Structure formats: C-alpha cells, structure tokens
PDB file of C-alpha atoms and ligand atoms in Angstrom:
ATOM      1  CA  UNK L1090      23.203  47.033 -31.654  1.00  0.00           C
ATOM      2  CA  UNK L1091      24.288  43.253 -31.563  1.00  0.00           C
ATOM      3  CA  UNK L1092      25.617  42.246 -28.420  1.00  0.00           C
ATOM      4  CA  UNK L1093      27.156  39.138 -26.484  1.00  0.00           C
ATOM      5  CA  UNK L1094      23.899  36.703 -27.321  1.00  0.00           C
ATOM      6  CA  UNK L1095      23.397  37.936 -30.915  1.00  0.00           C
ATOM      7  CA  UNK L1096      27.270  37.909 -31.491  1.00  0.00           C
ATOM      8  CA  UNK L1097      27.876  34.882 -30.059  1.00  0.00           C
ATOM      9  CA  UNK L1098      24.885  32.850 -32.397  1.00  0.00           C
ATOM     10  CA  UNK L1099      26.593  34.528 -35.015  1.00  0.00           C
ATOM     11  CA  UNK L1100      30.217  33.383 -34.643  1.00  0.00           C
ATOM     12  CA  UNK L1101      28.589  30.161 -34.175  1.00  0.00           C
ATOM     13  CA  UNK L1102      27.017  30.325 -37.269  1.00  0.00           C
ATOM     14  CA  UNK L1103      30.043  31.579 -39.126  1.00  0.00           C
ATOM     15  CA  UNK L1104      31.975  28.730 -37.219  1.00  0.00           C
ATOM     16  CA  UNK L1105      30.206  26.107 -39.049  1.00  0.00           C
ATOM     17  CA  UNK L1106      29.438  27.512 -42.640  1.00  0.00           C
ATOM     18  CA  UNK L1107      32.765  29.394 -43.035  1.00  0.00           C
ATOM     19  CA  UNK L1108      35.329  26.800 -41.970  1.00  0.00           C
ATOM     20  CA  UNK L1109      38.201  26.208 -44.268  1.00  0.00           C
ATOM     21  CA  UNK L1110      36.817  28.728 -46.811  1.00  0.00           C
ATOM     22  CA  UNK L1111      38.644  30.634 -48.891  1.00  0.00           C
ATOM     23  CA  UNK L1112      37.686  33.940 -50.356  1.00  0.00           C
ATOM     24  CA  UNK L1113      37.605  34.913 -53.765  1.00  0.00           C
ATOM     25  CA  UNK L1114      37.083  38.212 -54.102  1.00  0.00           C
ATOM     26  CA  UNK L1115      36.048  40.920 -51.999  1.00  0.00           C
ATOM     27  CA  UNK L1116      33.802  44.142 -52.947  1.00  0.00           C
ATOM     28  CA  UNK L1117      33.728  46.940 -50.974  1.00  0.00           C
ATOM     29  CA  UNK L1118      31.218  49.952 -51.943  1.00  0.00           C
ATOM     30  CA  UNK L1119      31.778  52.168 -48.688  1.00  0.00           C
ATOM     31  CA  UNK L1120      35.803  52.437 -48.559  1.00  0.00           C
ATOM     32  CA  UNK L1121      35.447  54.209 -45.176  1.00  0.00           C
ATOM     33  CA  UNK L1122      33.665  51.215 -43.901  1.00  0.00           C
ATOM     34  CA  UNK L1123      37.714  49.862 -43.742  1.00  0.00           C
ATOM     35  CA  UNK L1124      39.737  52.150 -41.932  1.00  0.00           C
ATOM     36  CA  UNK L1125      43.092  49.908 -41.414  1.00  0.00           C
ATOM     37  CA  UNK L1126      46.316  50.757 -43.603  1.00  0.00           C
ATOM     38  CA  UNK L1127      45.484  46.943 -45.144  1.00  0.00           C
ATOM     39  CA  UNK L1128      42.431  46.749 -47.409  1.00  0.00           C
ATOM     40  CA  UNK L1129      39.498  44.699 -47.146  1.00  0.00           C
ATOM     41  CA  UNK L1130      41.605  42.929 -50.353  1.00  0.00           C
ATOM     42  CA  UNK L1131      44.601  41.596 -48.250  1.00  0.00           C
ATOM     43  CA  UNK L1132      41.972  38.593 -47.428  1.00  0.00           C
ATOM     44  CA  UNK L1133      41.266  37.400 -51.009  1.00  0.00           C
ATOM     45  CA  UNK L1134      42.939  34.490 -51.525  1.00  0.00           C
ATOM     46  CA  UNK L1135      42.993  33.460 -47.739  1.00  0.00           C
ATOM     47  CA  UNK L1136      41.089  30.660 -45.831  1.00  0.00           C
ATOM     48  CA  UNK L1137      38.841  31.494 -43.256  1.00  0.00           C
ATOM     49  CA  UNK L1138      39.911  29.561 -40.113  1.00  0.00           C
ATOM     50  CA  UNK L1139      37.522  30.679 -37.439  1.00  0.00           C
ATOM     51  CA  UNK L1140      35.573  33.883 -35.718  1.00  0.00           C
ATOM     52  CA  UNK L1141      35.341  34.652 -31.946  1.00  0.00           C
ATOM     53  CA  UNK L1142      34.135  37.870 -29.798  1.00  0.00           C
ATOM     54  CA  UNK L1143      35.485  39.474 -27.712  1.00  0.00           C
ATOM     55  CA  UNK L1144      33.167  42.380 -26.360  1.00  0.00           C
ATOM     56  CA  UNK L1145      31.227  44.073 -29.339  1.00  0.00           C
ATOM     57  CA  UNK L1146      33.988  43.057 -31.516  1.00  0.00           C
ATOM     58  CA  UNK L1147      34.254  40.319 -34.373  1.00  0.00           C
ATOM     59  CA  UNK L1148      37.312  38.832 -34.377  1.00  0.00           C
ATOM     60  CA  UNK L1149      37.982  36.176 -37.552  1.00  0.00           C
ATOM     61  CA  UNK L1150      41.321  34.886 -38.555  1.00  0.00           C
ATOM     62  CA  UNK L1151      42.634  33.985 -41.949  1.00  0.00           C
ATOM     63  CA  UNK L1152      45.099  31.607 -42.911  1.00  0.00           C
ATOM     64  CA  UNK L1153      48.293  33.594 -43.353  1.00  0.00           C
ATOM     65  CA  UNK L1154      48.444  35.222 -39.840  1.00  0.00           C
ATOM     66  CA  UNK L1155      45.797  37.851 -40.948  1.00  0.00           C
ATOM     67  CA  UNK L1156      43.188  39.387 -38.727  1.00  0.00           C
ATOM     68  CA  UNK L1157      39.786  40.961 -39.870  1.00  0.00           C
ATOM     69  CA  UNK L1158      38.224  42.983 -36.260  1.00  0.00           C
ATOM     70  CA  UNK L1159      35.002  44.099 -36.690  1.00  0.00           C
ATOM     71  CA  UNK L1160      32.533  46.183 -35.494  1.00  0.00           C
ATOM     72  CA  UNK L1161      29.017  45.946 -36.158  1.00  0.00           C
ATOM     73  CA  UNK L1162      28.527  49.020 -34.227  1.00  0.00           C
ATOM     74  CA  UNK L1163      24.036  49.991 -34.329  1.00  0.00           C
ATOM     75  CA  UNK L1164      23.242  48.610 -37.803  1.00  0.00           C
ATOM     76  CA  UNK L1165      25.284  46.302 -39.031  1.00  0.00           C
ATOM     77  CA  UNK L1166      23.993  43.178 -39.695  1.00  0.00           C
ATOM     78  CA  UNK L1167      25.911  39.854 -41.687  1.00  0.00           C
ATOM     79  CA  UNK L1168      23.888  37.699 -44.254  1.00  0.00           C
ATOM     80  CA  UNK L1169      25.107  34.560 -45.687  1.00  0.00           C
ATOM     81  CA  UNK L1170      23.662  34.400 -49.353  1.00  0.00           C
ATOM     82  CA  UNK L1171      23.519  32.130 -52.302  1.00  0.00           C
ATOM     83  CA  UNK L1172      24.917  33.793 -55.682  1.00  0.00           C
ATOM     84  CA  UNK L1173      21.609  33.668 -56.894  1.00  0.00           C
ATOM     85  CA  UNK L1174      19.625  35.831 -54.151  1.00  0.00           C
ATOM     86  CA  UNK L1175      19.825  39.686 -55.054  1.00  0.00           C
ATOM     87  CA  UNK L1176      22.168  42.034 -53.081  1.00  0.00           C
ATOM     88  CA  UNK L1177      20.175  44.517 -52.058  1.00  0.00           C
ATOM     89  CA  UNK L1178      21.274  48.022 -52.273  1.00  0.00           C
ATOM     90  CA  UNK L1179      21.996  48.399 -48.476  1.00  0.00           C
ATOM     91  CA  UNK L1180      24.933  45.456 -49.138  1.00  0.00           C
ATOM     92  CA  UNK L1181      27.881  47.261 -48.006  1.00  0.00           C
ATOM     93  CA  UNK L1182      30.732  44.744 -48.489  1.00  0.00           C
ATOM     94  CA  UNK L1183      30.475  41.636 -49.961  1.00  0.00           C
ATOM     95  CA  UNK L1184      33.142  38.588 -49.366  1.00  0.00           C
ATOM     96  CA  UNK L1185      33.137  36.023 -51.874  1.00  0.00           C
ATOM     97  CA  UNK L1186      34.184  32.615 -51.296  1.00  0.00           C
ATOM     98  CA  UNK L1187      35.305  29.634 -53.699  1.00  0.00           C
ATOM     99  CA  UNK L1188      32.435  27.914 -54.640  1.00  0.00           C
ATOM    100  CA  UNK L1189      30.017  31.576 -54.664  1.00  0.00           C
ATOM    101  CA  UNK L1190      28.303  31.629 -51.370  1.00  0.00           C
ATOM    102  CA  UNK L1191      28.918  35.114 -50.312  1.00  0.00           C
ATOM    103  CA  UNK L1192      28.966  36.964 -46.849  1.00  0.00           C
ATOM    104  CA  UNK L1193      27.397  39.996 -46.989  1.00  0.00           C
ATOM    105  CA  UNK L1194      27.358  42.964 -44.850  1.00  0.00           C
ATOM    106  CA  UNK L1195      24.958  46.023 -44.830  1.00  0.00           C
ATOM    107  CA  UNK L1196      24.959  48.922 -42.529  1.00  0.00           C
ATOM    108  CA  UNK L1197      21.754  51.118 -42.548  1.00  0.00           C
ATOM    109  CA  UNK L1198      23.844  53.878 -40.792  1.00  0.00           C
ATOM    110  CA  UNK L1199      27.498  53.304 -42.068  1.00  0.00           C
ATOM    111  CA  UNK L1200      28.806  53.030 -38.581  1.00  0.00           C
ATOM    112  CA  UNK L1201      30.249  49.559 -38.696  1.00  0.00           C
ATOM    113  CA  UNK L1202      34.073  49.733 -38.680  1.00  0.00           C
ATOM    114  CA  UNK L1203      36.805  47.015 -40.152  1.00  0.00           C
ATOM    115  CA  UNK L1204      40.125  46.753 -39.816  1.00  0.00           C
ATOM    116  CA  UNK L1205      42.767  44.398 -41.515  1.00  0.00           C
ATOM    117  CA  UNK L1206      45.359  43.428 -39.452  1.00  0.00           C
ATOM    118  CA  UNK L1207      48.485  40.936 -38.573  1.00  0.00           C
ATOM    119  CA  UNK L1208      47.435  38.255 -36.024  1.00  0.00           C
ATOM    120  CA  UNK L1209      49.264  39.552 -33.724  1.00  0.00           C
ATOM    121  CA  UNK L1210      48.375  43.184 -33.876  1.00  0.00           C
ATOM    122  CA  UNK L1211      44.706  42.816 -32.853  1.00  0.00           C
ATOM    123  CA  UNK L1212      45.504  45.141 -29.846  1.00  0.00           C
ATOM    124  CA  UNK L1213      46.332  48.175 -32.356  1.00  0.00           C
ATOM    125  CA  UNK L1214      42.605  48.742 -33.325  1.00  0.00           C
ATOM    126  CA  UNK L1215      41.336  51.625 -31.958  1.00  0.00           C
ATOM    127  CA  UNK L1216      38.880  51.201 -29.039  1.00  0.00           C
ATOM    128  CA  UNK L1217      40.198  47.023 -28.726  1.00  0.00           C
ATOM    129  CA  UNK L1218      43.057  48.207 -25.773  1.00  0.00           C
ATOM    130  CA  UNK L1219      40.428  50.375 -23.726  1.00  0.00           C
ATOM    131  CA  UNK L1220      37.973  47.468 -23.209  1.00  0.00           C
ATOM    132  CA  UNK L1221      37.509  45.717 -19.828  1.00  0.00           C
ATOM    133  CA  UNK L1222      37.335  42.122 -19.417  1.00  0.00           C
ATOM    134  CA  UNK L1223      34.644  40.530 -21.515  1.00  0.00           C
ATOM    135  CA  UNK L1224      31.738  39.843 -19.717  1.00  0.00           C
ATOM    136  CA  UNK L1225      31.320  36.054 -20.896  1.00  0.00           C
ATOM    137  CA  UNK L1226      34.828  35.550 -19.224  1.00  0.00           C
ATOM    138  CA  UNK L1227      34.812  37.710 -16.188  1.00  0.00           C
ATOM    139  CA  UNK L1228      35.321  35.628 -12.609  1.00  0.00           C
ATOM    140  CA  UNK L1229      32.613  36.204  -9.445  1.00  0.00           C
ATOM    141  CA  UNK L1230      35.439  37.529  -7.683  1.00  0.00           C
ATOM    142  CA  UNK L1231      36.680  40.085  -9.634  1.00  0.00           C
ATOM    143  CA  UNK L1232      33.196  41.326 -10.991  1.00  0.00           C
ATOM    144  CA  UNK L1233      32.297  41.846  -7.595  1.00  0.00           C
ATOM    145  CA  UNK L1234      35.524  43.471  -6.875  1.00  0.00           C
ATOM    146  CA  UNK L1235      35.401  46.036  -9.439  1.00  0.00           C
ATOM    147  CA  UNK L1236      31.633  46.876  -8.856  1.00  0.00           C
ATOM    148  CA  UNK L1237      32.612  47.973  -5.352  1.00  0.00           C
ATOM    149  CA  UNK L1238      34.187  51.069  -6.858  1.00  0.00           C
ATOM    150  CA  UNK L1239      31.849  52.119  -9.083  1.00  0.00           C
ATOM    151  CA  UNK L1240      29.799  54.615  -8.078  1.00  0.00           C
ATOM    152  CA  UNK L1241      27.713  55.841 -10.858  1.00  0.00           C
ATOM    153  CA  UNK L1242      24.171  54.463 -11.894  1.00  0.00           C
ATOM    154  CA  UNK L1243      24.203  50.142 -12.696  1.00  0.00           C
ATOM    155  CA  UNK L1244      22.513  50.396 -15.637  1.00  0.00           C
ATOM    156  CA  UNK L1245      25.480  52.869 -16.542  1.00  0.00           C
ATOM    157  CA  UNK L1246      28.478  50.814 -15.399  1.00  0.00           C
ATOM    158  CA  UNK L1247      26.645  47.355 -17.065  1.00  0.00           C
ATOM    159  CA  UNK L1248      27.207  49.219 -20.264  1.00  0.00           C
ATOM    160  CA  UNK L1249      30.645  50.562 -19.918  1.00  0.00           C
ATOM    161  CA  UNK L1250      32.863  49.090 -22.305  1.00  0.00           C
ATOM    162  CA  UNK L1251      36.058  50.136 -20.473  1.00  0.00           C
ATOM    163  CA  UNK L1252      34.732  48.102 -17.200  1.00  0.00           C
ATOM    164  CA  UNK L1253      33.614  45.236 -18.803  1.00  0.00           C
ATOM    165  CA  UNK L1254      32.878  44.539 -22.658  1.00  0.00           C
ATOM    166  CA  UNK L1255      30.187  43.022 -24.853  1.00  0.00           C
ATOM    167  CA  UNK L1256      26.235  44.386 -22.855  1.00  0.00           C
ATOM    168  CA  UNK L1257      24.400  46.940 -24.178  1.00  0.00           C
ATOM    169  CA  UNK L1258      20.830  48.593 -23.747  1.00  0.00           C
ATOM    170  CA  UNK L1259      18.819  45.949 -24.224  1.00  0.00           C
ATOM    171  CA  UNK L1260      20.462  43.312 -22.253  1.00  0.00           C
ATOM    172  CA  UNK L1261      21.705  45.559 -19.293  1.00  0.00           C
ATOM    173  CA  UNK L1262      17.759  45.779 -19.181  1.00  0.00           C
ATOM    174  CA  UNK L1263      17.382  41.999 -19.269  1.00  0.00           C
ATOM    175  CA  UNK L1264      20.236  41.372 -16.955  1.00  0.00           C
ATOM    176  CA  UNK L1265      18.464  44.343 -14.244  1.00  0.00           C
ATOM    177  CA  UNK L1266      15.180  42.470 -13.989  1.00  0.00           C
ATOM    178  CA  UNK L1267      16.404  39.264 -13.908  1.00  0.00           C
ATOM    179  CA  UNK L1268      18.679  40.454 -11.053  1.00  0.00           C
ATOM    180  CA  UNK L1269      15.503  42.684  -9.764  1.00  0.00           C
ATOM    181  CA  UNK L1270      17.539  45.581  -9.308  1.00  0.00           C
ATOM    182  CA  UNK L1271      16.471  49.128 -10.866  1.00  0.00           C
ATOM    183  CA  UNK L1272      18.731  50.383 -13.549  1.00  0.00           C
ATOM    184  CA  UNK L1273      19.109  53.736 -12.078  1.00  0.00           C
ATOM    185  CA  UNK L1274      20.354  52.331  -8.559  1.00  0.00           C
ATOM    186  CA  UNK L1275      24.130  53.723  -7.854  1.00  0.00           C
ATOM    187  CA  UNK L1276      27.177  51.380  -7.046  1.00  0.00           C
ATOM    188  CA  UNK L1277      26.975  53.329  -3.325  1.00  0.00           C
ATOM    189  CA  UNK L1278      23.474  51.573  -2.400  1.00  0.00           C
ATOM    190  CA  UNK L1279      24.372  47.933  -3.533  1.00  0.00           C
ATOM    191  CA  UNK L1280      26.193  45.581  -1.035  1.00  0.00           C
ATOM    192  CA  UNK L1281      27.911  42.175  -2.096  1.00  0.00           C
ATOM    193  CA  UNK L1282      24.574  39.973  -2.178  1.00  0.00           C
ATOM    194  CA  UNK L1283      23.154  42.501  -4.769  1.00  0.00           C
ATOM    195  CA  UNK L1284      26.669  42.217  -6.996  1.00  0.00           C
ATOM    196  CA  UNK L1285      26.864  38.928  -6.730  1.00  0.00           C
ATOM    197  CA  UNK L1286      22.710  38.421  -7.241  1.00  0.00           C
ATOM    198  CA  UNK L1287      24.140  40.683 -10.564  1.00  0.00           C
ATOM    199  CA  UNK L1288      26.654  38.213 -11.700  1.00  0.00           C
ATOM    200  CA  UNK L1289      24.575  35.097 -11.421  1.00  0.00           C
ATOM    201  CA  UNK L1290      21.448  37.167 -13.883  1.00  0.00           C
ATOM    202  CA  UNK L1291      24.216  38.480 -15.903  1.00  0.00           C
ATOM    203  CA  UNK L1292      24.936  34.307 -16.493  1.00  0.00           C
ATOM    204  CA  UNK L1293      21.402  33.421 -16.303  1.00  0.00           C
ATOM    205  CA  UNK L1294      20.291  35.774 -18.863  1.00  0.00           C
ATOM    206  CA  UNK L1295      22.996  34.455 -21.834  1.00  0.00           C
ATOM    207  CA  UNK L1296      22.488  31.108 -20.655  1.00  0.00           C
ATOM    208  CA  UNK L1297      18.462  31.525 -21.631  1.00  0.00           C
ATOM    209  CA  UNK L1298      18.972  33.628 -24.675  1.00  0.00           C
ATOM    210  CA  UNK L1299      21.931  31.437 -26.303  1.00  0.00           C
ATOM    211  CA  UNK L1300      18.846  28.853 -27.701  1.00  0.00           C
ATOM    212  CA  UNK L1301      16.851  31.289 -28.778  1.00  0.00           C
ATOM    213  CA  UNK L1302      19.380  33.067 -30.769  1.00  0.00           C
ATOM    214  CA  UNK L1303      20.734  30.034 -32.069  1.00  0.00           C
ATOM    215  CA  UNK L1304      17.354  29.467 -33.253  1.00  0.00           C
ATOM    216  CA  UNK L1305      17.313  32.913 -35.256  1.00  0.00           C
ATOM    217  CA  UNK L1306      20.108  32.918 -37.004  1.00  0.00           C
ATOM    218  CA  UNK L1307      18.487  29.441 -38.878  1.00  0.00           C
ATOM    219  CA  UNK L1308      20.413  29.348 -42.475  1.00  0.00           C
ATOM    220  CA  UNK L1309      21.291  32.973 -43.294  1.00  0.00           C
ATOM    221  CA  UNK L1310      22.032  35.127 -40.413  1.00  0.00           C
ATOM    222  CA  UNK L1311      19.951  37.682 -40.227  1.00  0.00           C
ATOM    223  CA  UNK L1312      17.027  38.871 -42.296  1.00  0.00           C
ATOM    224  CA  UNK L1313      17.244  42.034 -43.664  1.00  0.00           C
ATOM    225  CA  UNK L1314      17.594  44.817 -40.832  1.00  0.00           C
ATOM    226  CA  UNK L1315      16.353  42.830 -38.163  1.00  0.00           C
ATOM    227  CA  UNK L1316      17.130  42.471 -34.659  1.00  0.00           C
ATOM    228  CA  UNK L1317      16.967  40.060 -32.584  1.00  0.00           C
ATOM    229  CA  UNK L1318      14.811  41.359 -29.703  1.00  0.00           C
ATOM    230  CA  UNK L1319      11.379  39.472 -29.708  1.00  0.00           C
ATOM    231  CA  UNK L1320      12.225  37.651 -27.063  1.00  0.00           C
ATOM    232  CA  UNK L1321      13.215  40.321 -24.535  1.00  0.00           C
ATOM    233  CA  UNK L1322      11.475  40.265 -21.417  1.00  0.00           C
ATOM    234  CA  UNK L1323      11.377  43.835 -20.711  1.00  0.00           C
ATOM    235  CA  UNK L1324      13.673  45.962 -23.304  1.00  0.00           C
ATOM    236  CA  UNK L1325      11.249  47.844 -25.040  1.00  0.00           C
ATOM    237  CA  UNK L1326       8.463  46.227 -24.052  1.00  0.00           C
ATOM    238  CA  UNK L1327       6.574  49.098 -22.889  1.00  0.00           C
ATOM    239  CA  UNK L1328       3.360  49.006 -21.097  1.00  0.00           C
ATOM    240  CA  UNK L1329       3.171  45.055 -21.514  1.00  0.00           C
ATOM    241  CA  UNK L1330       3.010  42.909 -18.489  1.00  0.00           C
ATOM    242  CA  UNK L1331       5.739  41.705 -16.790  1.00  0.00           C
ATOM    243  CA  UNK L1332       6.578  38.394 -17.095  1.00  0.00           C
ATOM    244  CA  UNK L1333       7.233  37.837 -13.661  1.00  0.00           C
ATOM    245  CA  UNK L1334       4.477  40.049 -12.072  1.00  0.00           C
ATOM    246  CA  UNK L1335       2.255  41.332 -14.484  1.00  0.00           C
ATOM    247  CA  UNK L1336       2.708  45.344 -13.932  1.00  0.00           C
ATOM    248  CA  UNK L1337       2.897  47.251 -16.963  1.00  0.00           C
ATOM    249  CA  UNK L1338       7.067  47.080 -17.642  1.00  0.00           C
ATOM    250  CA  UNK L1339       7.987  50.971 -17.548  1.00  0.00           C
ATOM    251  CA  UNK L1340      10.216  53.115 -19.898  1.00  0.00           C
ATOM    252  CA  UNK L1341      12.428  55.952 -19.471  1.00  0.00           C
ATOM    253  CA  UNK L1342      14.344  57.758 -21.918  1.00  0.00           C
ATOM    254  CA  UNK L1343      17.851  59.627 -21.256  1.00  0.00           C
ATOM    255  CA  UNK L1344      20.534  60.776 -23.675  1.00  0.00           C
ATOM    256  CA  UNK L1345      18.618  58.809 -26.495  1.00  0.00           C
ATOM    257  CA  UNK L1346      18.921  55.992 -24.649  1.00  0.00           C
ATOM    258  CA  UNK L1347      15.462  53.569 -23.613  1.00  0.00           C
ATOM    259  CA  UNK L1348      15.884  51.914 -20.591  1.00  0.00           C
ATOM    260  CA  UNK L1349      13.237  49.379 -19.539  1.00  0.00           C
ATOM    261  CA  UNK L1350      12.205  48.342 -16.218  1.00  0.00           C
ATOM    262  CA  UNK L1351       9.106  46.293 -13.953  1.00  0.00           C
ATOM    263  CA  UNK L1352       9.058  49.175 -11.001  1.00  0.00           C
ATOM    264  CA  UNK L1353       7.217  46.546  -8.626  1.00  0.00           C
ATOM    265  CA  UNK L1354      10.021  43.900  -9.379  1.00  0.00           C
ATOM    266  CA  UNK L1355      12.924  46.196  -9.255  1.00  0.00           C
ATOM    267  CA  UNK L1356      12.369  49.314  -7.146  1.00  0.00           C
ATOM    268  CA  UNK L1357      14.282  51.932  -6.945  1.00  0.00           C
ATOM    269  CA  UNK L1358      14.959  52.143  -3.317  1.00  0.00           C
ATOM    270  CA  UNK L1359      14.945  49.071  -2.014  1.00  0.00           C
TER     271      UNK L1359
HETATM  272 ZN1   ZN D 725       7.555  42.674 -12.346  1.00  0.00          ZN
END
C-alpha cells in the first residue's frame, strides 16, 4: 500500500507532467471504482492545476473548483503512458489529456476508491474527517503529547489513521528501527526521550527515502504492479542482516499483517 514516501514522489511527479493539463476524456471500466454522486466525467474538459496528500489520500484539483480524492488503498498504482503503449487489461480508469498522454490507473484488487467533489467539500469523503494530523505536518510537541495517551502497542498507534495519517506497515517498520524501538512495545513503557527519539526517525526515515523514491518514479510512475520497497531496511527483509548490526532482521505475522524487526537493535524490553 503506497504511503507518505511513495505518495509524495508521486504528487511530485504528477506536479510536473500534469500542470495546466486539461483532460479530454475519461474511461472508466470499474464504475464502483467512483463512488461520489459526481462521475469520474465531471473532470473532462477541466485543467489539472495541482495534486497534494494528505495521509493515504490523493488530493488533485481541477480548474473549476472541482476536487478528485483518491485512494490508492493496497493495489493501486498510477502510470503515465504515451497513446501508443498498450493498456493492459488491469487499466482500471484511464484520464485522457489534450495532446494524448494518458494517466492510467489499475487496481489488482479493486479497492482503490474516487470521489468527485466541489473544492470545498473535500471533508465529505468518507474516512477524510476521521484522520489525525498528517504525519509530514505534525509538530514535536504535539506528537509527543498525544503519544502519552496511547496505550496500545507502537507499531499499532504508528499506523492508526485516526491518530495520525499517511504510515503504514512497511514504514512503521522503517521508522521502529531507525528509532530502535520494538514494534510491539506499549505507549505505558515509553517515556518522552523514546517519543521524541520516535519523532526525529519518523523525519529521518522520509528525509532518506524522498531521493530514492524520486528516483523510482523516473518517467512513468510506476511499472506495472510494483512497489516501491527495495530499499527498505528491514520491512520484509526476513532473515537478511541488519544493516546496522548484522543479526538476521526477524518477522512476525498478526492479523495478516508482517511486521519486521532487528531484535538485538530494538528489544523488546528495554
Ligand atoms: Zn540490528
């Protein structure tokens, strides 16, 4: 599932081919993929003025006061295409722009969701109002703050959306080493040096995979189903050394979810 790095090389991306844009036409072969009252059509016709993130969610803005939110959810992944290059059959929704390059979108598991919306009604998707404060914009202070009443596991409150938007699985696990904290430690055996030791990894981990993603996304966005995960350090890196220490990196699976650790460099009771 994309997250704050991947997202953020992405809008990027978009940022620079996309500007002033307009769209064509607009194909949709998964209606359900749109679930606002507007269609995926309401665009056509529009210019593309720019994409941000907030959290897990795309945000990109059309001339016209329109909004398109979306959410990539596990599997789906943008491509920015020539006319000439095959869709291939996974192509979920295709936008067309004056001139014939073409965004496309595919969705291995037809989870994504898109809405259509007024500017100013960006707050009315379902899921936008619940989340937290992004975690690209969150202050020391107020991290820390709301850490202090969290009880449950890190790895856990890392990944809530509600307490703070945009990490996932695989960079909770990036953010836990780098901070050298276990990912099953609870809020109740942390004190303010290991919160704040979590905010400056948090930082320290976008700030060294921002490069590297930029690198990825190269002329096209992504590559078929890829993701971007190479690079991790110890997200599903199982039984290869750590880069730090060189013990085998360990792996533990609950509720279908792999979490990733270095038990030498992050132990559980410290
Ligand atoms: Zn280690």
């Amino acid at each position: 599932m994309p997250e704050i790095p991947d997202l953020e090389a992405i809008c990027g991306f978009m940022n620079q081919h996309l500007a002033g844009l307009a769209v064509a036409e607009t194909e949709l072969r998964f209606p359900w993929l749109v679930r606002s009252e507007d269609g995926l059509d309401r665009i056509a016709g529009h210019r593309f003025e720019s994409v941000h993130r907030y959290g897990k969610f795309l945000i990109f803005e059309w001339d016209g006061d329109i909004a398109m939110v979306v959410n990539p959810m596990l599997t789906g992944r943008f491509t920015w295409a020539d006319p000439s290059e095959r869709r291939r059959p996974a192509t979920a929704i295709t936008i067309v722009f004056a001139g014939g390059n073409e965004l496309r979108y595919s969705d291995q598991r037809k989870m994504g969701r898109w809405y259509v919306v007024p500017s100013g009604e960006v707050d009315s998707v379902p899921g936008f109002a619940d989340l937290g404060p992004d975690a690209l914009e969150i202050d020391e202070e107020t991290f820390v703050a709301q850490l202090r009443r969290r009880r449950g596991m890190i790895k856990n409150t890392l990944t809530n959306q509600k307490f703070m938007a945009g990490i996932g699985n695989a960079y909770s696990d990036e953010i836990l080493w780098e901070a050298k904290l276990h990912p099953h430690r609870t809020g109740s055996t942390l004190d303010d040096d290991d919160r704040r030791e979590l905010y400056r990894a948090m930082h320290a981990t976008f700030d060294w995979a921002r490069p590297l993603l930029e690198a990825q996304v190269s002329e096209r966005l992504y590559q078929r189903n890829e993701e971007w995960r190479d690079h991790l350090r110890v997200h599903r890196q199982e039984g290869e050394p750590c880069p730090r220490c060189g013990s085998a990196v360990k792996a533990q699976v609950r509720s279908g979810r792999e979490t990733n650790y270095c038990l030498t460099c992050q132990p559980l009771f410290a």
